[in-house]
mmCIF file of N, CA and C in Angstrom:
data_model
loop_
_atom_site.group_PDB
_atom_site.id
_atom_site.type_symbol
_atom_site.label_atom_id
_atom_site.label_comp_id
_atom_site.label_asym_id
_atom_site.label_seq_id
_atom_site.Cartn_x
_atom_site.Cartn_y
_atom_site.Cartn_z
ATOM 1 N N MET A 1413 64.281 -153.556 35.116
ATOM 2 C CA MET A 1413 65.306 -152.690 35.609
ATOM 3 C C MET A 1413 66.152 -151.552 35.846
ATOM 4 N N GLU A 1414 66.734 -150.581 35.899
ATOM 5 C CA GLU A 1414 68.486 -150.268 35.702
ATOM 6 C C GLU A 1414 68.568 -149.910 36.773
ATOM 7 N N THR A 1415 69.683 -149.895 36.798
ATOM 8 C CA THR A 1415 70.652 -149.668 38.119
ATOM 9 C C THR A 1415 72.190 -149.313 37.940
ATOM 10 N N ARG A 1416 73.019 -148.807 38.670
ATOM 11 C CA ARG A 1416 73.963 -148.218 38.210
ATOM 12 C C ARG A 1416 74.705 -148.146 39.447
ATOM 13 N N ILE A 1417 76.227 -148.779 39.650
ATOM 14 C CA ILE A 1417 77.122 -149.069 40.439
ATOM 15 C C ILE A 1417 77.684 -147.321 40.560
ATOM 16 N N ALA A 1418 77.563 -147.598 42.253
ATOM 17 C CA ALA A 1418 78.091 -146.467 43.148
ATOM 18 C C ALA A 1418 78.588 -146.392 44.329
ATOM 19 N N LEU A 1419 79.478 -145.280 44.574
ATOM 20 C CA LEU A 1419 80.007 -145.553 45.793
ATOM 21 C C LEU A 1419 79.648 -144.536 46.598
ATOM 22 N N VAL A 1420 79.097 -144.776 47.873
ATOM 23 C CA VAL A 1420 78.652 -143.416 48.382
ATOM 24 C C VAL A 1420 80.104 -143.273 50.195
ATOM 25 N N GLY A 1421 80.277 -142.013 49.641
ATOM 26 C CA GLY A 1421 81.647 -141.662 50.844
ATOM 27 C C GLY A 1421 80.896 -140.668 51.985
ATOM 28 N N ILE A 1422 81.099 -141.464 52.970
ATOM 29 C CA ILE A 1422 80.673 -140.720 54.120
ATOM 30 C C ILE A 1422 81.236 -140.253 55.255
ATOM 31 N N ILE A 1423 81.202 -139.413 55.505
ATOM 32 C CA ILE A 1423 82.369 -138.255 56.817
ATOM 33 C C ILE A 1423 81.889 -138.614 58.232
ATOM 34 N N VAL A 1424 81.707 -138.976 59.133
ATOM 35 C CA VAL A 1424 80.689 -138.926 60.549
ATOM 36 C C VAL A 1424 81.563 -137.862 61.735
ATOM 37 N N GLU A 1425 81.273 -136.637 61.884
ATOM 38 C CA GLU A 1425 81.933 -136.051 63.237
ATOM 39 C C GLU A 1425 81.483 -135.970 63.952
ATOM 40 N N ASP A 1426 79.641 -136.542 64.107
ATOM 41 C CA ASP A 1426 78.883 -136.121 65.312
ATOM 42 C C ASP A 1426 78.927 -138.237 65.739
ATOM 43 N N HIS A 1427 79.813 -138.648 66.467
ATOM 44 C CA HIS A 1427 79.692 -140.437 66.856
ATOM 45 C C HIS A 1427 78.106 -140.370 67.004
ATOM 46 N N ALA A 1428 77.846 -139.602 67.965
ATOM 47 C CA ALA A 1428 75.849 -139.772 68.643
ATOM 48 C C ALA A 1428 74.634 -140.194 67.263
ATOM 49 N N ARG A 1429 75.179 -139.971 65.406
ATOM 50 C CA ARG A 1429 75.035 -140.246 64.198
ATOM 51 C C ARG A 1429 74.399 -141.186 64.175
ATOM 52 N N THR A 1430 75.962 -142.449 64.785
ATOM 53 C CA THR A 1430 75.877 -143.634 64.094
ATOM 54 C C THR A 1430 75.061 -144.755 63.901
ATOM 55 N N GLU A 1431 73.985 -144.781 65.439
ATOM 56 C CA GLU A 1431 73.100 -145.138 65.234
ATOM 57 C C GLU A 1431 71.830 -145.041 63.750
ATOM 58 N N GLU A 1432 71.476 -143.951 63.216
ATOM 59 C CA GLU A 1432 70.777 -143.505 62.695
ATOM 60 C C GLU A 1432 71.539 -143.510 60.855
ATOM 61 N N ILE A 1433 72.724 -143.924 61.055
ATOM 62 C CA ILE A 1433 73.117 -143.730 59.635
ATOM 63 C C ILE A 1433 73.798 -145.399 59.822
ATOM 64 N N ASN A 1434 73.458 -146.626 60.320
ATOM 65 C CA ASN A 1434 73.358 -147.692 60.472
ATOM 66 C C ASN A 1434 72.101 -148.043 60.230
ATOM 67 N N ARG A 1435 70.704 -147.295 60.519
ATOM 68 C CA ARG A 1435 69.090 -147.472 60.079
ATOM 69 C C ARG A 1435 69.351 -147.407 59.258
ATOM 70 N N ILE A 1436 69.858 -145.970 58.514
ATOM 71 C CA ILE A 1436 69.460 -146.061 57.479
ATOM 72 C C ILE A 1436 70.610 -146.469 56.252
ATOM 73 N N LEU A 1437 71.323 -147.412 56.534
ATOM 74 C CA LEU A 1437 71.946 -148.170 55.227
ATOM 75 C C LEU A 1437 71.380 -149.429 55.796
ATOM 76 N N HIS A 1438 70.442 -149.573 56.763
ATOM 77 C CA HIS A 1438 69.878 -151.385 57.150
ATOM 78 C C HIS A 1438 68.485 -150.967 55.983
ATOM 79 N N GLU A 1439 68.468 -150.178 55.680
ATOM 80 C CA GLU A 1439 66.969 -149.780 54.639
ATOM 81 C C GLU A 1439 67.424 -150.344 53.214
ATOM 82 N N TYR A 1440 68.694 -149.753 53.401
ATOM 83 C CA TYR A 1440 69.699 -150.186 51.210
ATOM 84 C C TYR A 1440 70.377 -151.319 51.648
ATOM 85 N N SER A 1441 70.365 -152.108 52.781
ATOM 86 C CA SER A 1441 70.937 -153.366 52.605
ATOM 87 C C SER A 1441 70.603 -154.544 51.355
ATOM 88 N N GLY A 1442 69.849 -154.372 50.915
ATOM 89 C CA GLY A 1442 69.517 -155.281 49.113
ATOM 90 C C GLY A 1442 70.216 -154.645 48.535
ATOM 91 N N TRP A 1443 70.846 -153.365 48.384
ATOM 92 C CA TRP A 1443 71.378 -152.745 46.986
ATOM 93 C C TRP A 1443 73.051 -152.881 47.588
ATOM 94 N N ILE A 1444 73.253 -153.314 48.879
ATOM 95 C CA ILE A 1444 74.428 -152.265 49.331
ATOM 96 C C ILE A 1444 75.734 -153.901 48.791
ATOM 97 N N ILE A 1445 76.460 -153.707 48.170
ATOM 98 C CA ILE A 1445 77.827 -154.532 47.513
ATOM 99 C C ILE A 1445 78.728 -154.861 48.712
ATOM 100 N N GLY A 1446 79.388 -153.429 49.105
ATOM 101 C CA GLY A 1446 79.961 -153.937 50.339
ATOM 102 C C GLY A 1446 80.290 -152.386 51.237
ATOM 103 N N ARG A 1447 80.706 -153.084 52.325
ATOM 104 C CA ARG A 1447 81.554 -151.119 53.009
ATOM 105 C C ARG A 1447 82.710 -151.245 53.463
ATOM 106 N N MET A 1448 83.020 -150.229 53.781
ATOM 107 C CA MET A 1448 84.038 -150.478 54.995
ATOM 108 C C MET A 1448 83.935 -149.240 55.343
ATOM 109 N N GLY A 1449 84.537 -149.631 56.718
ATOM 110 C CA GLY A 1449 84.217 -148.428 58.263
ATOM 111 C C GLY A 1449 85.590 -147.823 58.585
ATOM 112 N N ILE A 1450 86.342 -147.065 58.703
ATOM 113 C CA ILE A 1450 87.604 -146.638 59.123
ATOM 114 C C ILE A 1450 87.786 -145.890 60.109
ATOM 115 N N PRO A 1451 88.124 -145.489 61.432
ATOM 116 C CA PRO A 1451 87.816 -145.119 62.910
ATOM 117 C C PRO A 1451 89.072 -144.316 62.370
ATOM 118 N N TYR A 1452 88.948 -142.965 62.338
ATOM 119 C CA TYR A 1452 90.359 -141.878 61.966
ATOM 120 C C TYR A 1452 90.525 -141.558 63.498
ATOM 121 N N ARG A 1453 90.871 -142.172 64.611
ATOM 122 C CA ARG A 1453 90.783 -141.478 66.125
ATOM 123 C C ARG A 1453 91.380 -140.388 66.241
ATOM 124 N N SER A 1454 92.818 -140.155 65.680
ATOM 125 C CA SER A 1454 92.878 -138.843 66.262
ATOM 126 C C SER A 1454 92.966 -137.739 65.732
ATOM 127 N N ARG A 1455 91.791 -137.563 64.747
ATOM 128 C CA ARG A 1455 90.918 -136.524 64.284
ATOM 129 C C ARG A 1455 89.620 -136.182 64.772
ATOM 130 N N GLY A 1456 89.148 -138.060 65.090
ATOM 131 C CA GLY A 1456 87.864 -137.574 65.979
ATOM 132 C C GLY A 1456 86.455 -137.834 64.866
ATOM 133 N N ILE A 1457 86.983 -138.248 63.894
ATOM 134 C CA ILE A 1457 85.833 -139.239 62.795
ATOM 135 C C ILE A 1457 85.858 -140.170 62.539
ATOM 136 N N ALA A 1458 84.975 -140.889 61.253
ATOM 137 C CA ALA A 1458 84.442 -141.922 60.865
ATOM 138 C C ALA A 1458 84.945 -141.913 59.292
ATOM 139 N N ILE A 1459 85.261 -142.411 58.543
ATOM 140 C CA ILE A 1459 85.413 -142.529 57.003
ATOM 141 C C ILE A 1459 84.165 -144.101 56.717
ATOM 142 N N ILE A 1460 83.245 -143.488 56.493
ATOM 143 C CA ILE A 1460 82.503 -144.903 55.537
ATOM 144 C C ILE A 1460 82.593 -145.373 53.856
ATOM 145 N N SER A 1461 82.966 -145.815 53.827
ATOM 146 C CA SER A 1461 82.529 -145.915 51.602
ATOM 147 C C SER A 1461 81.919 -147.338 51.776
ATOM 148 N N VAL A 1462 80.703 -147.156 51.036
ATOM 149 C CA VAL A 1462 79.473 -147.923 50.344
ATOM 150 C C VAL A 1462 79.183 -147.993 49.055
ATOM 151 N N VAL A 1463 79.262 -149.481 48.646
ATOM 152 C CA VAL A 1463 79.616 -149.604 47.407
ATOM 153 C C VAL A 1463 77.806 -149.767 46.946
ATOM 154 N N LEU A 1464 77.042 -149.584 46.484
ATOM 155 C CA LEU A 1464 75.744 -149.908 45.913
ATOM 156 C C LEU A 1464 75.289 -150.665 43.937
ATOM 157 N N ASP A 1465 74.927 -151.176 43.936
ATOM 158 C CA ASP A 1465 74.466 -151.837 42.869
ATOM 159 C C ASP A 1465 73.215 -151.282 43.287
ATOM 160 N N ALA A 1466 72.312 -150.440 42.246
ATOM 161 C CA ALA A 1466 70.416 -149.934 42.870
ATOM 162 C C ALA A 1466 70.172 -148.867 41.608
ATOM 163 N N PRO A 1467 68.957 -148.891 41.628
ATOM 164 C CA PRO A 1467 68.542 -147.680 40.908
ATOM 165 C C PRO A 1467 68.998 -146.090 40.877
ATOM 166 N N GLN A 1468 69.273 -145.505 40.490
ATOM 167 C CA GLN A 1468 69.179 -144.284 41.054
ATOM 168 C C GLN A 1468 68.757 -143.822 41.277
ATOM 169 N N GLU A 1469 67.092 -143.727 41.795
ATOM 170 C CA GLU A 1469 66.946 -143.050 42.443
ATOM 171 C C GLU A 1469 66.828 -143.864 43.914
ATOM 172 N N ALA A 1470 67.142 -144.685 44.090
ATOM 173 C CA ALA A 1470 67.784 -145.745 45.962
ATOM 174 C C ALA A 1470 68.686 -144.789 46.158
ATOM 175 N N ILE A 1471 70.015 -144.868 45.545
ATOM 176 C CA ILE A 1471 71.089 -144.400 45.619
ATOM 177 C C ILE A 1471 70.708 -142.898 45.750
ATOM 178 N N SER A 1472 70.690 -142.110 45.366
ATOM 179 C CA SER A 1472 70.142 -140.540 45.270
ATOM 180 C C SER A 1472 69.780 -140.317 47.305
ATOM 181 N N SER A 1473 67.892 -140.990 47.312
ATOM 182 C CA SER A 1473 67.395 -141.631 48.196
ATOM 183 C C SER A 1473 68.957 -141.417 49.561
ATOM 184 N N LEU A 1474 69.295 -142.945 49.436
ATOM 185 C CA LEU A 1474 69.844 -143.033 50.656
ATOM 186 C C LEU A 1474 71.462 -141.882 50.416
ATOM 187 N N SER A 1475 71.674 -141.156 49.996
ATOM 188 C CA SER A 1475 73.308 -140.446 50.123
ATOM 189 C C SER A 1475 71.931 -139.391 50.541
ATOM 190 N N GLY A 1476 71.564 -138.970 49.691
ATOM 191 C CA GLY A 1476 70.078 -137.572 50.676
ATOM 192 C C GLY A 1476 69.926 -137.680 51.878
ATOM 193 N N LYS A 1477 69.563 -138.798 52.811
ATOM 194 C CA LYS A 1477 69.670 -139.510 54.263
ATOM 195 C C LYS A 1477 70.293 -139.239 54.727
ATOM 196 N N LEU A 1478 71.527 -139.808 54.895
ATOM 197 C CA LEU A 1478 72.690 -139.391 55.436
ATOM 198 C C LEU A 1478 73.340 -137.828 55.420
ATOM 199 N N GLY A 1479 73.007 -136.946 54.231
ATOM 200 C CA GLY A 1479 73.508 -136.037 53.869
ATOM 201 C C GLY A 1479 72.819 -135.035 54.879
ATOM 202 N N MET A 1480 71.671 -135.383 55.353
ATOM 203 C CA MET A 1480 70.498 -134.087 55.745
ATOM 204 C C MET A 1480 71.029 -134.423 57.376
ATOM 205 N N LEU A 1481 72.232 -135.356 58.165
ATOM 206 C CA LEU A 1481 71.815 -135.730 59.079
ATOM 207 C C LEU A 1481 72.724 -134.505 59.436
ATOM 208 N N ASN A 1482 73.056 -134.234 61.151
ATOM 209 C CA ASN A 1482 74.096 -133.486 61.743
ATOM 210 C C ASN A 1482 75.242 -134.070 61.699
ATOM 211 N N GLY A 1483 76.144 -133.453 61.555
ATOM 212 C CA GLY A 1483 77.613 -134.016 61.893
ATOM 213 C C GLY A 1483 78.058 -135.168 60.734
ATOM 214 N N VAL A 1484 77.182 -134.928 59.950
ATOM 215 C CA VAL A 1484 77.685 -136.448 58.296
ATOM 216 C C VAL A 1484 77.283 -135.738 57.224
ATOM 217 N N SER A 1485 78.395 -135.921 56.582
ATOM 218 C CA SER A 1485 78.555 -135.683 55.091
ATOM 219 C C SER A 1485 78.848 -136.638 54.041
ATOM 220 N N ALA A 1486 78.243 -136.825 52.953
ATOM 221 C CA ALA A 1486 77.782 -137.598 52.446
ATOM 222 C C ALA A 1486 77.895 -137.050 50.206
ATOM 223 N N LYS A 1487 78.620 -137.606 49.970
ATOM 224 C CA LYS A 1487 79.078 -137.851 48.561
ATOM 225 C C LYS A 1487 78.998 -138.705 47.448
ATOM 226 N N THR A 1488 78.222 -138.841 46.770
ATOM 227 C CA THR A 1488 78.145 -140.072 45.247
ATOM 228 C C THR A 1488 78.917 -139.867 44.207
ATOM 229 N N VAL A 1489 79.947 -140.719 44.065
ATOM 230 C CA VAL A 1489 80.253 -141.212 42.497
ATOM 231 C C VAL A 1489 79.443 -142.129 42.264
ATOM 232 N N TYR A 1490 78.764 -141.411 40.736
ATOM 233 C CA TYR A 1490 79.021 -142.947 39.954
ATOM 234 C C TYR A 1490 79.391 -143.936 38.968
ATOM 235 N N SER A 1491 78.998 -144.197 38.360
ATOM 236 C CA SER A 1491 79.595 -145.077 37.378
ATOM 237 C C SER A 1491 79.004 -144.833 35.841
ATOM 238 N N LYS A 1492 79.798 -144.896 35.189
ATOM 239 C CA LYS A 1492 78.793 -144.141 33.706
ATOM 240 C C LYS A 1492 78.476 -145.065 33.262
ATOM 241 N N THR A 1493 78.274 -146.296 33.225
ATOM 242 C CA THR A 1493 77.267 -147.577 32.732
ATOM 243 C C THR A 1493 76.173 -147.214 33.010
ATOM 244 N N THR A 1494 75.083 -147.791 33.026
ATOM 245 C CA THR A 1494 73.666 -148.599 33.811
ATOM 246 C C THR A 1494 73.611 -149.555 32.906
ATOM 247 N N ILE A 1495 73.594 -151.122 34.181
ATOM 248 C CA ILE A 1495 72.299 -152.205 33.513
ATOM 249 C C ILE A 1495 71.333 -152.264 33.946
ATOM 250 N N GLN A 1496 70.957 -153.513 32.712
ATOM 251 C CA GLN A 1496 69.971 -153.549 32.791
ATOM 252 C C GLN A 1496 69.170 -155.433 33.590
ATOM 253 N N GLN A 1497 68.383 -154.832 34.555
ATOM 254 C CA GLN A 1497 69.080 -156.251 35.380
ATOM 255 C C GLN A 1497 67.081 -156.752 34.912
#
């Protein structure tokens, strides 16, 4: 199976979506290398960085599911290399 390293940047403007975000991230937990959340209280948002080593389809699916949530933005940056596992 071919995998890629990717960083998914998530901005949460609607904190009511937190449970849904965590449920989605849990679905992909087997591919998540690390996660960092930063509450930006003065702006009323949260910023989450998620690093994955996963197949392209899984990364796209995760980012798409997150991006479809109202009040949540998600963008993905990919490594240029793929890894055969």
